[in-house]
mmCIF file of C-alpha atoms and ligand atoms in Angstrom:
data_model
loop_
_atom_site.group_PDB
_atom_site.id
_atom_site.type_symbol
_atom_site.label_atom_id
_atom_site.label_comp_id
_atom_site.label_asym_id
_atom_site.label_seq_id
_atom_site.Cartn_x
_atom_site.Cartn_y
_atom_site.Cartn_z
ATOM 1 C CA MET N 1 9.223 3.966 -7.860
ATOM 2 C CA LYS N 2 9.507 2.421 -4.359
ATOM 3 C CA ASN N 3 6.729 2.913 -1.809
ATOM 4 C CA ILE N 4 7.507 3.584 1.844
ATOM 5 C CA LEU N 5 5.149 3.929 4.818
ATOM 6 C CA ILE N 6 6.441 6.174 7.622
ATOM 7 C CA THR N 7 4.581 6.096 10.958
ATOM 8 C CA GLY N 8 4.980 9.048 13.308
ATOM 9 C CA ALA N 9 5.238 11.184 10.153
ATOM 10 C CA ALA N 10 3.947 14.358 11.822
ATOM 11 C CA GLY N 11 6.600 14.179 14.520
ATOM 12 C CA PHE N 12 10.115 15.567 14.619
ATOM 13 C CA LEU N 13 12.077 12.605 13.208
ATOM 14 C CA GLY N 14 9.226 11.247 11.091
ATOM 15 C CA SER N 15 8.718 14.506 9.179
ATOM 16 C CA HIS N 16 12.445 14.787 8.368
ATOM 17 C CA LEU N 17 12.420 11.176 7.173
ATOM 18 C CA CYS N 18 9.443 11.964 4.901
ATOM 19 C CA ASP N 19 11.504 14.800 3.366
ATOM 20 C CA ARG N 20 14.543 12.600 2.873
ATOM 21 C CA PHE N 21 12.675 9.751 1.178
ATOM 22 C CA ILE N 22 10.733 12.153 -1.061
ATOM 23 C CA ASN N 23 14.077 13.684 -2.086
ATOM 24 C CA GLU N 24 15.445 10.201 -2.815
ATOM 25 C CA GLY N 25 12.561 9.625 -5.266
ATOM 26 C CA PHE N 26 10.326 7.403 -3.121
ATOM 27 C CA ARG N 27 6.541 7.582 -2.910
ATOM 28 C CA VAL N 28 5.930 8.313 0.774
ATOM 29 C CA ILE N 29 2.813 7.465 2.777
ATOM 30 C CA GLY N 30 2.873 9.256 6.131
ATOM 31 C CA MET N 31 0.756 7.974 9.024
ATOM 32 C CA ASP N 32 0.088 9.687 12.346
ATOM 33 C CA ASN N 33 -2.655 10.283 14.924
ATOM 34 C CA PHE N 34 -1.147 13.638 16.058
ATOM 35 C CA ILE N 35 -0.968 12.608 19.707
ATOM 36 C CA THR N 36 2.411 14.329 20.110
ATOM 37 C CA GLY N 37 2.988 15.452 16.516
ATOM 38 C CA ASP N 38 2.066 18.622 14.662
ATOM 39 C CA LYS N 39 0.288 18.984 11.296
ATOM 40 C CA ARG N 40 2.552 21.921 10.490
ATOM 41 C CA ASN N 41 5.571 19.588 10.223
ATOM 42 C CA LEU N 42 4.036 18.172 7.032
ATOM 43 C CA GLU N 43 2.399 21.325 5.662
ATOM 44 C CA HIS N 44 5.083 21.724 2.953
ATOM 45 C CA LEU N 45 4.410 18.198 1.616
ATOM 46 C CA LYS N 46 0.609 18.533 1.506
ATOM 47 C CA ASP N 47 0.372 18.980 -2.256
ATOM 48 C CA HIS N 48 3.412 16.941 -3.246
ATOM 49 C CA SER N 49 2.472 14.341 -5.874
ATOM 50 C CA ASN N 50 4.610 11.651 -4.191
ATOM 51 C CA PHE N 51 3.202 12.205 -0.704
ATOM 52 C CA GLU N 52 0.038 10.857 0.848
ATOM 53 C CA PHE N 53 -1.096 11.200 4.447
ATOM 54 C CA LEU N 54 -3.267 8.785 6.422
ATOM 55 C CA GLU N 55 -4.517 9.906 9.844
ATOM 56 C CA HIS N 56 -4.567 6.724 11.877
ATOM 57 C CA ASP N 57 -3.697 5.308 15.288
ATOM 58 C CA VAL N 58 -1.259 2.452 14.592
ATOM 59 C CA THR N 59 -2.432 0.539 17.655
ATOM 60 C CA GLU N 60 -5.649 -0.130 15.676
ATOM 61 C CA HIS N 61 -5.652 -2.480 12.654
ATOM 62 C CA ILE N 62 -3.806 -0.826 9.751
ATOM 63 C CA THR N 63 -5.010 -0.941 6.168
ATOM 64 C CA VAL N 64 -2.860 0.382 3.335
ATOM 65 C CA ASN N 65 -4.148 -0.260 -0.179
ATOM 66 C CA SER N 66 -0.959 0.248 -2.167
ATOM 67 C CA ASN N 67 2.080 -2.020 -2.373
ATOM 68 C CA LEU N 68 4.765 -1.293 0.168
ATOM 69 C CA ASP N 69 8.490 -1.886 -0.240
ATOM 70 C CA TYR N 70 9.583 -0.401 3.074
ATOM 71 C CA ILE N 71 8.054 0.620 6.405
ATOM 72 C CA LEU N 72 9.633 2.900 9.017
ATOM 73 C CA HIS N 73 7.912 2.629 12.406
ATOM 74 C CA PHE N 74 8.606 5.914 14.213
ATOM 75 C CA ALA N 75 5.253 6.459 15.946
ATOM 76 C CA SER N 76 5.717 6.779 19.711
ATOM 77 C CA PRO N 77 5.776 9.535 22.291
ATOM 78 C CA ALA N 78 9.472 10.250 22.730
ATOM 79 C CA SER N 79 9.827 12.868 25.434
ATOM 80 C CA PRO N 80 9.807 11.807 29.098
ATOM 81 C CA ILE N 81 7.054 14.358 29.867
ATOM 82 C CA ASP N 82 4.870 12.970 27.063
ATOM 83 C CA TYR N 83 5.254 9.337 27.963
ATOM 84 C CA LEU N 84 4.681 9.995 31.647
ATOM 85 C CA LYS N 85 1.354 11.658 30.747
ATOM 86 C CA ILE N 86 0.279 8.916 28.324
ATOM 87 C CA PRO N 87 1.910 5.784 29.732
ATOM 88 C CA ILE N 88 -0.585 3.268 28.370
ATOM 89 C CA GLN N 89 -0.556 4.756 24.847
ATOM 90 C CA THR N 90 3.240 4.561 24.990
ATOM 91 C CA LEU N 91 3.178 0.883 25.914
ATOM 92 C CA LYS N 92 0.539 0.195 23.254
ATOM 93 C CA VAL N 93 2.281 1.931 20.369
ATOM 94 C CA GLY N 94 5.526 0.055 21.084
ATOM 95 C CA SER N 95 3.793 -3.323 21.478
ATOM 96 C CA LEU N 96 0.405 -3.487 19.674
ATOM 97 C CA GLY N 97 1.457 -0.850 17.137
ATOM 98 C CA THR N 98 4.664 -2.726 16.326
ATOM 99 C CA HIS N 99 2.735 -6.013 16.066
ATOM 100 C CA ASN N 100 0.336 -4.412 13.542
ATOM 101 C CA LEU N 101 3.239 -3.046 11.503
ATOM 102 C CA LEU N 102 5.030 -6.395 11.514
ATOM 103 C CA GLY N 103 1.833 -8.036 10.249
ATOM 104 C CA LEU N 104 1.495 -5.379 7.566
ATOM 105 C CA ALA N 105 5.150 -5.804 6.529
ATOM 106 C CA LYS N 106 4.658 -9.587 6.294
ATOM 107 C CA ALA N 107 1.505 -9.218 4.180
ATOM 108 C CA LYS N 108 3.165 -6.685 1.866
ATOM 109 C CA LYS N 109 6.577 -8.425 1.817
ATOM 110 C CA ALA N 110 8.064 -5.110 2.885
ATOM 111 C CA ARG N 111 11.241 -4.423 4.866
ATOM 112 C CA LEU N 112 10.480 -2.893 8.287
ATOM 113 C CA LEU N 113 12.812 -0.628 10.268
ATOM 114 C CA ILE N 114 11.829 0.152 13.847
ATOM 115 C CA ALA N 115 12.900 3.171 15.895
ATOM 116 C CA SER N 116 14.439 1.858 19.080
ATOM 117 C CA THR N 117 16.334 3.973 21.560
ATOM 118 C CA SER N 118 19.316 4.353 23.866
ATOM 119 C CA GLU N 119 16.698 3.979 26.640
ATOM 120 C CA VAL N 120 16.896 0.200 26.136
ATOM 121 C CA TYR N 121 20.207 0.533 28.024
ATOM 122 C CA GLY N 122 18.377 2.246 30.938
ATOM 123 C CA ASP N 123 20.772 3.831 33.430
ATOM 124 C CA PRO N 124 23.792 2.155 31.856
ATOM 125 C CA LEU N 125 26.521 0.410 33.783
ATOM 126 C CA VAL N 126 28.640 0.102 30.630
ATOM 127 C CA HIS N 127 30.067 3.288 29.160
ATOM 128 C CA PRO N 128 30.014 4.137 26.277
ATOM 129 C CA GLN N 129 27.102 1.900 25.347
ATOM 130 C CA THR N 130 27.775 -0.891 22.847
ATOM 131 C CA GLU N 131 25.023 -2.831 21.105
ATOM 132 C CA ASN N 132 25.893 -6.037 22.975
ATOM 133 C CA TYR N 133 25.176 -4.442 26.393
ATOM 134 C CA TYR N 134 21.831 -5.759 27.742
ATOM 135 C CA GLY N 135 20.998 -2.665 29.752
ATOM 136 C CA ASN N 136 19.895 -1.684 33.234
ATOM 137 C CA VAL N 137 16.196 -0.767 33.109
ATOM 138 C CA ASN N 138 13.815 -0.398 36.050
ATOM 139 C CA THR N 139 10.770 -2.214 34.653
ATOM 140 C CA ILE N 140 8.346 -0.727 37.188
ATOM 141 C CA GLY N 141 9.685 2.845 37.313
ATOM 142 C CA PRO N 142 7.862 5.701 35.550
ATOM 143 C CA ARG N 143 10.187 5.535 32.513
ATOM 144 C CA GLY N 144 9.658 1.763 32.298
ATOM 145 C CA VAL N 145 6.599 2.307 30.072
ATOM 146 C CA TYR N 146 8.816 3.664 27.308
ATOM 147 C CA ASP N 147 11.934 1.578 27.901
ATOM 148 C CA GLU N 148 10.111 -1.736 28.150
ATOM 149 C CA ALA N 149 7.842 -0.971 25.189
ATOM 150 C CA LYS N 150 10.970 -0.378 23.115
ATOM 151 C CA ARG N 151 12.648 -3.535 24.446
ATOM 152 C CA PHE N 152 9.528 -5.557 23.611
ATOM 153 C CA GLN N 153 9.496 -3.887 20.189
ATOM 154 C CA GLU N 154 13.019 -5.160 19.540
ATOM 155 C CA SER N 155 12.115 -8.686 20.740
ATOM 156 C CA ILE N 156 8.980 -9.055 18.617
ATOM 157 C CA THR N 157 10.810 -7.630 15.617
ATOM 158 C CA MET N 158 13.586 -10.223 15.973
ATOM 159 C CA ALA N 159 10.938 -12.952 16.427
ATOM 160 C CA TYR N 160 9.279 -11.998 13.111
ATOM 161 C CA HIS N 161 12.699 -11.900 11.503
ATOM 162 C CA ARG N 162 13.670 -15.351 12.801
ATOM 163 C CA PHE N 163 10.298 -17.085 12.576
ATOM 164 C CA HIS N 164 8.829 -15.559 9.419
ATOM 165 C CA GLY N 165 12.061 -14.555 7.696
ATOM 166 C CA LEU N 166 10.839 -10.943 7.595
ATOM 167 C CA GLU N 167 13.448 -8.362 6.581
ATOM 168 C CA THR N 168 13.845 -6.118 9.617
ATOM 169 C CA ARG N 169 16.208 -3.385 10.825
ATOM 170 C CA ILE N 170 16.573 -1.908 14.326
ATOM 171 C CA VAL N 171 18.047 1.532 14.946
ATOM 172 C CA ARG N 172 18.922 2.509 18.528
ATOM 173 C CA ILE N 173 18.614 6.275 18.401
ATOM 174 C CA PHE N 174 20.548 8.410 20.899
ATOM 175 C CA ASN N 175 19.306 11.936 21.810
ATOM 176 C CA THR N 176 18.624 13.672 18.504
ATOM 177 C CA TYR N 177 17.712 17.330 18.030
ATOM 178 C CA GLY N 178 16.952 19.947 15.409
ATOM 179 C CA PRO N 179 14.204 22.039 13.818
ATOM 180 C CA ARG N 180 10.595 20.813 14.293
ATOM 181 C CA MET N 181 11.073 19.567 17.832
ATOM 182 C CA ARG N 182 8.015 20.622 19.803
ATOM 183 C CA LEU N 183 8.882 23.696 21.840
ATOM 184 C CA ASN N 184 7.042 22.437 24.905
ATOM 185 C CA ASP N 185 7.741 18.734 24.750
ATOM 186 C CA GLY N 186 9.942 19.020 27.843
ATOM 187 C CA ARG N 187 13.125 17.629 26.273
ATOM 188 C CA VAL N 188 16.207 19.485 27.346
ATOM 189 C CA ILE N 189 17.014 21.345 24.100
ATOM 190 C CA PRO N 190 13.562 22.836 23.417
ATOM 191 C CA ALA N 191 13.221 23.417 27.178
ATOM 192 C CA PHE N 192 16.467 25.461 27.465
ATOM 193 C CA MET N 193 15.966 27.311 24.173
ATOM 194 C CA GLY N 194 12.336 28.160 25.004
ATOM 195 C CA GLN N 195 13.389 29.411 28.447
ATOM 196 C CA ALA N 196 16.152 31.567 26.941
ATOM 197 C CA LEU N 197 13.751 33.066 24.389
ATOM 198 C CA ARG N 198 11.088 33.830 27.012
ATOM 199 C CA GLY N 199 13.650 35.363 29.388
ATOM 200 C CA GLU N 200 13.255 32.642 31.990
ATOM 201 C CA ASP N 201 15.947 30.911 34.048
ATOM 202 C CA LEU N 202 17.216 27.601 32.676
ATOM 203 C CA THR N 203 16.018 24.610 34.707
ATOM 204 C CA VAL N 204 18.757 22.036 35.271
ATOM 205 C CA PHE N 205 17.471 18.820 36.838
ATOM 206 C CA GLY N 206 19.561 17.345 39.664
ATOM 207 C CA ASP N 207 23.075 18.737 40.024
ATOM 208 C CA GLY N 208 23.518 18.677 36.244
ATOM 209 C CA SER N 209 26.358 16.151 36.335
ATOM 210 C CA GLN N 210 24.340 13.641 34.277
ATOM 211 C CA THR N 211 25.561 13.452 30.692
ATOM 212 C CA ARG N 212 24.000 13.196 27.239
ATOM 213 C CA SER N 213 25.435 13.101 23.698
ATOM 214 C CA PHE N 214 23.421 15.085 21.155
ATOM 215 C CA CYS N 215 23.095 14.150 17.489
ATOM 216 C CA TYR N 216 21.912 16.606 14.815
ATOM 217 C CA ILE N 217 18.860 15.509 12.814
ATOM 218 C CA ASP N 218 20.605 15.419 9.396
ATOM 219 C CA ASP N 219 23.230 12.994 10.717
ATOM 220 C CA GLN N 220 20.552 10.810 12.306
ATOM 221 C CA VAL N 221 18.498 10.679 9.096
ATOM 222 C CA GLU N 222 21.605 9.739 7.090
ATOM 223 C CA GLY N 223 22.370 6.881 9.512
ATOM 224 C CA ILE N 224 18.779 5.585 9.365
ATOM 225 C CA TYR N 225 18.753 5.788 5.565
ATOM 226 C CA ARG N 226 21.970 3.766 5.304
ATOM 227 C CA LEU N 227 20.794 1.195 7.851
ATOM 228 C CA LEU N 228 17.490 0.655 6.036
ATOM 229 C CA LEU N 229 19.342 -0.084 2.805
ATOM 230 C CA SER N 230 21.937 -2.325 4.515
ATOM 231 C CA ASP N 231 21.553 -6.065 5.019
ATOM 232 C CA TYR N 232 22.054 -6.048 8.822
ATOM 233 C CA ALA N 233 19.123 -7.193 11.010
ATOM 234 C CA TYR N 234 20.591 -6.634 14.504
ATOM 235 C CA PRO N 235 20.408 -3.337 16.438
ATOM 236 C CA VAL N 236 22.732 -0.492 15.454
ATOM 237 C CA ASN N 237 23.454 2.595 17.586
ATOM 238 C CA ILE N 238 23.086 5.890 15.719
ATOM 239 C CA GLY N 239 24.094 8.975 17.672
ATOM 240 C CA ASN N 240 26.846 11.488 18.192
ATOM 241 C CA PRO N 241 29.448 10.338 20.773
ATOM 242 C CA HIS N 242 30.377 13.900 21.792
ATOM 243 C CA GLU N 243 29.261 13.782 25.443
ATOM 244 C CA ILE N 244 28.525 16.741 27.735
ATOM 245 C CA SER N 245 27.129 17.195 31.232
ATOM 246 C CA ILE N 246 23.745 18.934 31.421
ATOM 247 C CA SER N 247 25.165 21.770 33.550
ATOM 248 C CA ASP N 248 27.921 22.480 30.989
ATOM 249 C CA PHE N 249 25.315 22.238 28.280
ATOM 250 C CA ALA N 250 23.173 24.872 30.041
ATOM 251 C CA GLN N 251 26.203 27.199 29.977
ATOM 252 C CA GLU N 252 26.653 26.572 26.240
ATOM 253 C CA ILE N 253 23.011 27.503 25.656
ATOM 254 C CA ILE N 254 23.378 30.667 27.753
ATOM 255 C CA LYS N 255 26.334 31.691 25.551
ATOM 256 C CA LEU N 256 24.635 30.768 22.292
ATOM 257 C CA THR N 257 21.390 32.575 23.081
ATOM 258 C CA ASN N 258 23.035 35.579 24.777
ATOM 259 C CA THR N 259 20.510 35.367 27.560
ATOM 260 C CA THR N 260 21.130 37.181 30.832
ATOM 261 C CA GLN N 261 19.212 34.526 32.720
ATOM 262 C CA LYS N 262 20.810 32.102 35.163
ATOM 263 C CA VAL N 263 20.620 28.389 35.851
ATOM 264 C CA ILE N 264 18.273 27.130 38.562
ATOM 265 C CA PHE N 265 18.296 23.571 39.886
ATOM 266 C CA LYS N 266 15.234 21.315 40.166
ATOM 267 C CA ASP N 267 14.754 17.720 41.330
ATOM 268 C CA LEU N 268 16.220 14.992 39.152
ATOM 269 C CA PRO N 269 13.369 12.899 37.688
ATOM 270 C CA VAL N 270 13.174 9.276 38.889
ATOM 271 C CA ASP N 271 15.488 6.899 36.966
ATOM 272 C CA ASP N 272 17.000 9.723 34.872
ATOM 273 C CA PRO N 273 20.077 7.998 33.362
ATOM 274 C CA LEU N 274 23.314 9.416 34.786
ATOM 275 C CA GLN N 275 25.415 8.950 31.664
ATOM 276 C CA ARG N 276 24.862 8.295 27.998
ATOM 277 C CA GLN N 277 27.231 8.055 25.069
ATOM 278 C CA PRO N 278 26.872 5.815 22.014
ATOM 279 C CA ASP N 279 29.669 3.553 20.893
ATOM 280 C CA ILE N 280 29.273 3.943 17.123
ATOM 281 C CA SER N 281 32.033 1.557 15.975
ATOM 282 C CA LEU N 282 29.439 -0.785 14.458
ATOM 283 C CA ALA N 283 27.731 1.955 12.428
ATOM 284 C CA LYS N 284 31.141 3.174 11.216
ATOM 285 C CA LYS N 285 32.128 -0.310 10.078
ATOM 286 C CA LEU N 286 28.795 -1.485 8.662
ATOM 287 C CA LEU N 287 27.386 1.699 7.202
ATOM 288 C CA ASN N 288 30.521 3.788 6.752
ATOM 289 C CA TRP N 289 28.584 6.369 8.769
ATOM 290 C CA GLU N 290 29.627 8.907 11.372
ATOM 291 C CA PRO N 291 28.114 12.223 12.412
ATOM 292 C CA LYS N 292 29.326 15.320 10.533
ATOM 293 C CA VAL N 293 27.526 18.186 12.282
ATOM 294 C CA GLY N 294 29.187 19.490 15.442
ATOM 295 C CA ARG N 295 27.147 20.665 18.406
ATOM 296 C CA GLU N 296 27.904 24.352 17.833
ATOM 297 C CA GLU N 297 26.631 24.287 14.249
ATOM 298 C CA GLY N 298 23.643 22.072 15.036
ATOM 299 C CA MET N 299 22.568 24.149 18.035
ATOM 300 C CA LYS N 300 22.808 27.374 15.998
ATOM 301 C CA LYS N 301 20.500 25.943 13.320
ATOM 302 C CA THR N 302 18.091 24.667 15.960
ATOM 303 C CA PHE N 303 18.028 28.025 17.762
ATOM 304 C CA GLU N 304 17.292 29.789 14.443
ATOM 305 C CA TYR N 305 14.250 27.523 14.109
ATOM 306 C CA PHE N 306 12.944 28.229 17.615
ATOM 307 C CA LYS N 307 13.543 31.971 17.071
ATOM 308 C CA SER N 308 11.425 31.825 13.911
ATOM 309 C CA LEU N 309 8.343 30.603 15.819
ATOM 310 C CA SER N 310 5.589 33.109 16.542
ATOM 311 C CA GLU N 311 5.201 34.891 19.893
ATOM 312 C CA GLU N 312 1.994 32.918 20.296
ATOM 313 C CA ASP N 313 3.866 29.615 19.951
ATOM 314 C CA LEU N 314 6.569 30.786 22.301
ATOM 315 C CA PHE N 315 4.301 31.986 25.081
ATOM 316 C CA LYS N 316 1.450 29.567 24.627
ATOM 317 C CA ARG N 317 1.915 27.291 27.590
ATOM 318 C CA GLU N 318 1.069 24.111 25.827
ATOM 319 C CA HIS N 319 -0.658 21.668 28.064
ATOM 320 C CA ARG N 320 -1.415 19.250 25.295
ATOM 321 C CA ASP N 321 -4.869 17.786 25.654
ATOM 322 C CA PHE N 322 -4.351 14.054 25.358
ATOM 323 C CA SER N 323 -7.912 13.221 26.456
ATOM 324 C CA LYS N 324 -9.311 12.526 23.002
ATOM 325 C CA HIS N 325 -6.703 9.766 22.576
ATOM 326 C CA ILE N 326 -7.504 8.119 25.905
ATOM 327 C CA LYS N 327 -10.248 5.533 25.934
ATOM 328 C CA PRO N 328 -12.434 5.573 29.052
HETATM 329 P P1 NAD R 1 7.679 13.012 18.237
HETATM 330 O O1 NAD R 1 6.798 13.003 19.431
HETATM 331 O O2 NAD R 1 8.031 14.322 17.635
HETATM 332 O O3 NAD R 1 7.066 12.108 17.092
HETATM 333 C C1 NAD R 1 6.331 10.942 17.346
HETATM 334 C C2 NAD R 1 5.140 10.918 16.385
HETATM 335 O O4 NAD R 1 4.429 9.668 16.562
HETATM 336 C C3 NAD R 1 4.136 12.037 16.671
HETATM 337 O O5 NAD R 1 3.820 12.722 15.476
HETATM 338 C C4 NAD R 1 2.928 11.308 17.242
HETATM 339 O O6 NAD R 1 1.712 11.989 16.982
HETATM 340 C C5 NAD R 1 3.032 9.958 16.552
HETATM 341 N N1 NAD R 1 2.322 8.876 17.261
HETATM 342 C C6 NAD R 1 2.466 8.513 18.561
HETATM 343 N N2 NAD R 1 1.625 7.495 18.850
HETATM 344 C C7 NAD R 1 0.967 7.187 17.695
HETATM 345 C C8 NAD R 1 -0.004 6.215 17.341
HETATM 346 N N3 NAD R 1 -0.492 5.337 18.247
HETATM 347 N N4 NAD R 1 -0.444 6.172 16.074
HETATM 348 C C9 NAD R 1 0.028 7.035 15.128
HETATM 349 N N5 NAD R 1 0.954 8.000 15.405
HETATM 350 C C10 NAD R 1 1.416 8.062 16.684
HETATM 351 O O7 NAD R 1 9.022 12.207 18.637
HETATM 352 P P2 NAD R 1 10.389 12.007 17.824
HETATM 353 O O8 NAD R 1 11.482 12.581 18.597
HETATM 354 O O9 NAD R 1 10.205 12.396 16.421
HETATM 355 O O10 NAD R 1 10.556 10.416 17.928
HETATM 356 C C11 NAD R 1 10.198 9.571 16.847
HETATM 357 C C12 NAD R 1 10.615 8.142 17.144
HETATM 358 O O11 NAD R 1 12.024 8.075 17.374
HETATM 359 C C13 NAD R 1 9.951 7.541 18.382
HETATM 360 O O12 NAD R 1 9.654 6.182 18.144
HETATM 361 C C14 NAD R 1 11.017 7.671 19.446
HETATM 362 O O13 NAD R 1 10.885 6.670 20.443
HETATM 363 C C15 NAD R 1 12.280 7.471 18.640
HETATM 364 N N6 NAD R 1 13.445 8.098 19.275
HETATM 365 C C16 NAD R 1 13.646 9.441 19.223
HETATM 366 C C17 NAD R 1 14.745 9.996 19.866
HETATM 367 C C18 NAD R 1 15.059 11.472 19.798
HETATM 368 O O14 NAD R 1 16.059 11.878 20.381
HETATM 369 N N7 NAD R 1 14.316 12.295 19.122
HETATM 370 C C19 NAD R 1 15.612 9.181 20.591
HETATM 371 C C20 NAD R 1 15.362 7.816 20.647
HETATM 372 C C21 NAD R 1 14.280 7.278 19.977
HETATM 373 N N1 UDP R 2 16.808 18.134 31.736
HETATM 374 C C1 UDP R 2 17.093 19.261 32.476
HETATM 375 N N2 UDP R 2 16.237 20.337 32.398
HETATM 376 C C2 UDP R 2 15.120 20.342 31.607
HETATM 377 C C3 UDP R 2 14.841 19.195 30.840
HETATM 378 C C4 UDP R 2 15.708 18.110 30.932
HETATM 379 O O1 UDP R 2 18.094 19.308 33.201
HETATM 380 O O2 UDP R 2 14.390 21.362 31.604
HETATM 381 C C5 UDP R 2 17.736 16.997 31.816
HETATM 382 C C6 UDP R 2 17.069 15.651 32.099
HETATM 383 O O3 UDP R 2 16.908 15.460 33.489
HETATM 384 C C7 UDP R 2 18.053 14.683 31.476
HETATM 385 C C8 UDP R 2 18.636 15.461 30.302
HETATM 386 O O4 UDP R 2 18.343 16.833 30.538
HETATM 387 O O5 UDP R 2 19.086 14.389 32.383
HETATM 388 C C9 UDP R 2 18.032 15.068 28.954
HETATM 389 O O6 UDP R 2 16.643 15.083 29.093
HETATM 390 P P1 UDP R 2 15.632 14.842 27.897
HETATM 391 O O7 UDP R 2 14.250 14.943 28.448
HETATM 392 O O8 UDP R 2 15.982 15.730 26.767
HETATM 393 O O9 UDP R 2 15.924 13.359 27.377
HETATM 394 P P2 UDP R 2 16.358 11.974 28.032
HETATM 395 O O10 UDP R 2 17.717 11.768 27.505
HETATM 396 O O11 UDP R 2 16.346 12.023 29.526
HETATM 397 O O12 UDP R 2 15.346 11.032 27.497
#
């Protein structure tokens, strides 16, 4: 039986990856400090004989007693609202956290896959984005804490690969959605669906002409699984190329949710990328992978999940208390 450590296990992507690797017959060790995650995402695995959970902040030295064959590093705030509130933790988890995991992978002779992001392309001047595009990131803007942490993460990972011969993989994840996203994490899908369910107007930032391309969680997990088991060390885009403007997307959500609410416009956040669409030719060729779940089907499943949450969850205005994670 192969052992895999998954950091960020209590988060949206991390918890789905735990499920997938358990189903594939791995022994999974989940690690998380719950800064943006939720214990409930792992509740169903609590008593599983092939699952173990370690509560730990990966920016601190990491000790794992068992052998490890693989490590997936998914710990990091991922929503713009989260990483604007905890900018230093975001920089640390991408830099110090990644350094700790690289050291652990080297000691255990494990293969490490890191979760990078389309944000390494910043506000892209090349469209759709190919892996050989170097990006257009504002290093000192508010989003720079996330984008630059992820760019550093890629650089240090390649350095360990080249210098130490460590087996590494880099996935550049484009906007991914599905059940277990945090309702109040501020990302556009939970934001619109939460607003529709509470009978509030949908808040479109800017004029809504900026675009995104949304990938359903099952497709993303399949791409990550195939990349981990491949022999390719350079970055690979995984996302769904079906692009839509945010204002058209708001209309789709209004139709899907049958809400009678309207769209209202708010200021566009600083450095919000104007367009985003993955070029997935490399993933198709290397991994024989492409997304299978269309937006209509994926959004329906995601809305079912948000509808199943309690009234308390829906109306609790979560102002997550990050203070216990912030050192004075
Ligand atoms: P999420 O916030 O749901 O999950 C992140 C998890 O990491 C949380 O459970 C959080 O508590 C944990 N975490 C954060 N800092 C930690 C630390 N120092 N120590 C231990 N645990 C820590 O976000 P997500 O959407 O599941 O994103 C997971 C990963 O995928 C992130 O690295 C993110 O950058 C990347 N990613 C996600 C998307 C997306 O669309 N969902 C897109 C690009 C990249
Ligand atoms: N957005 C919006 N209304 C919201 C939340 C987000 O119009 O209530 C926009 C946001 O400005 C961005 C897009 O939706 O252009 C996607 O935002 P998200 O936070 O989901 O992720 P990003 O791709 O920007 O990291």
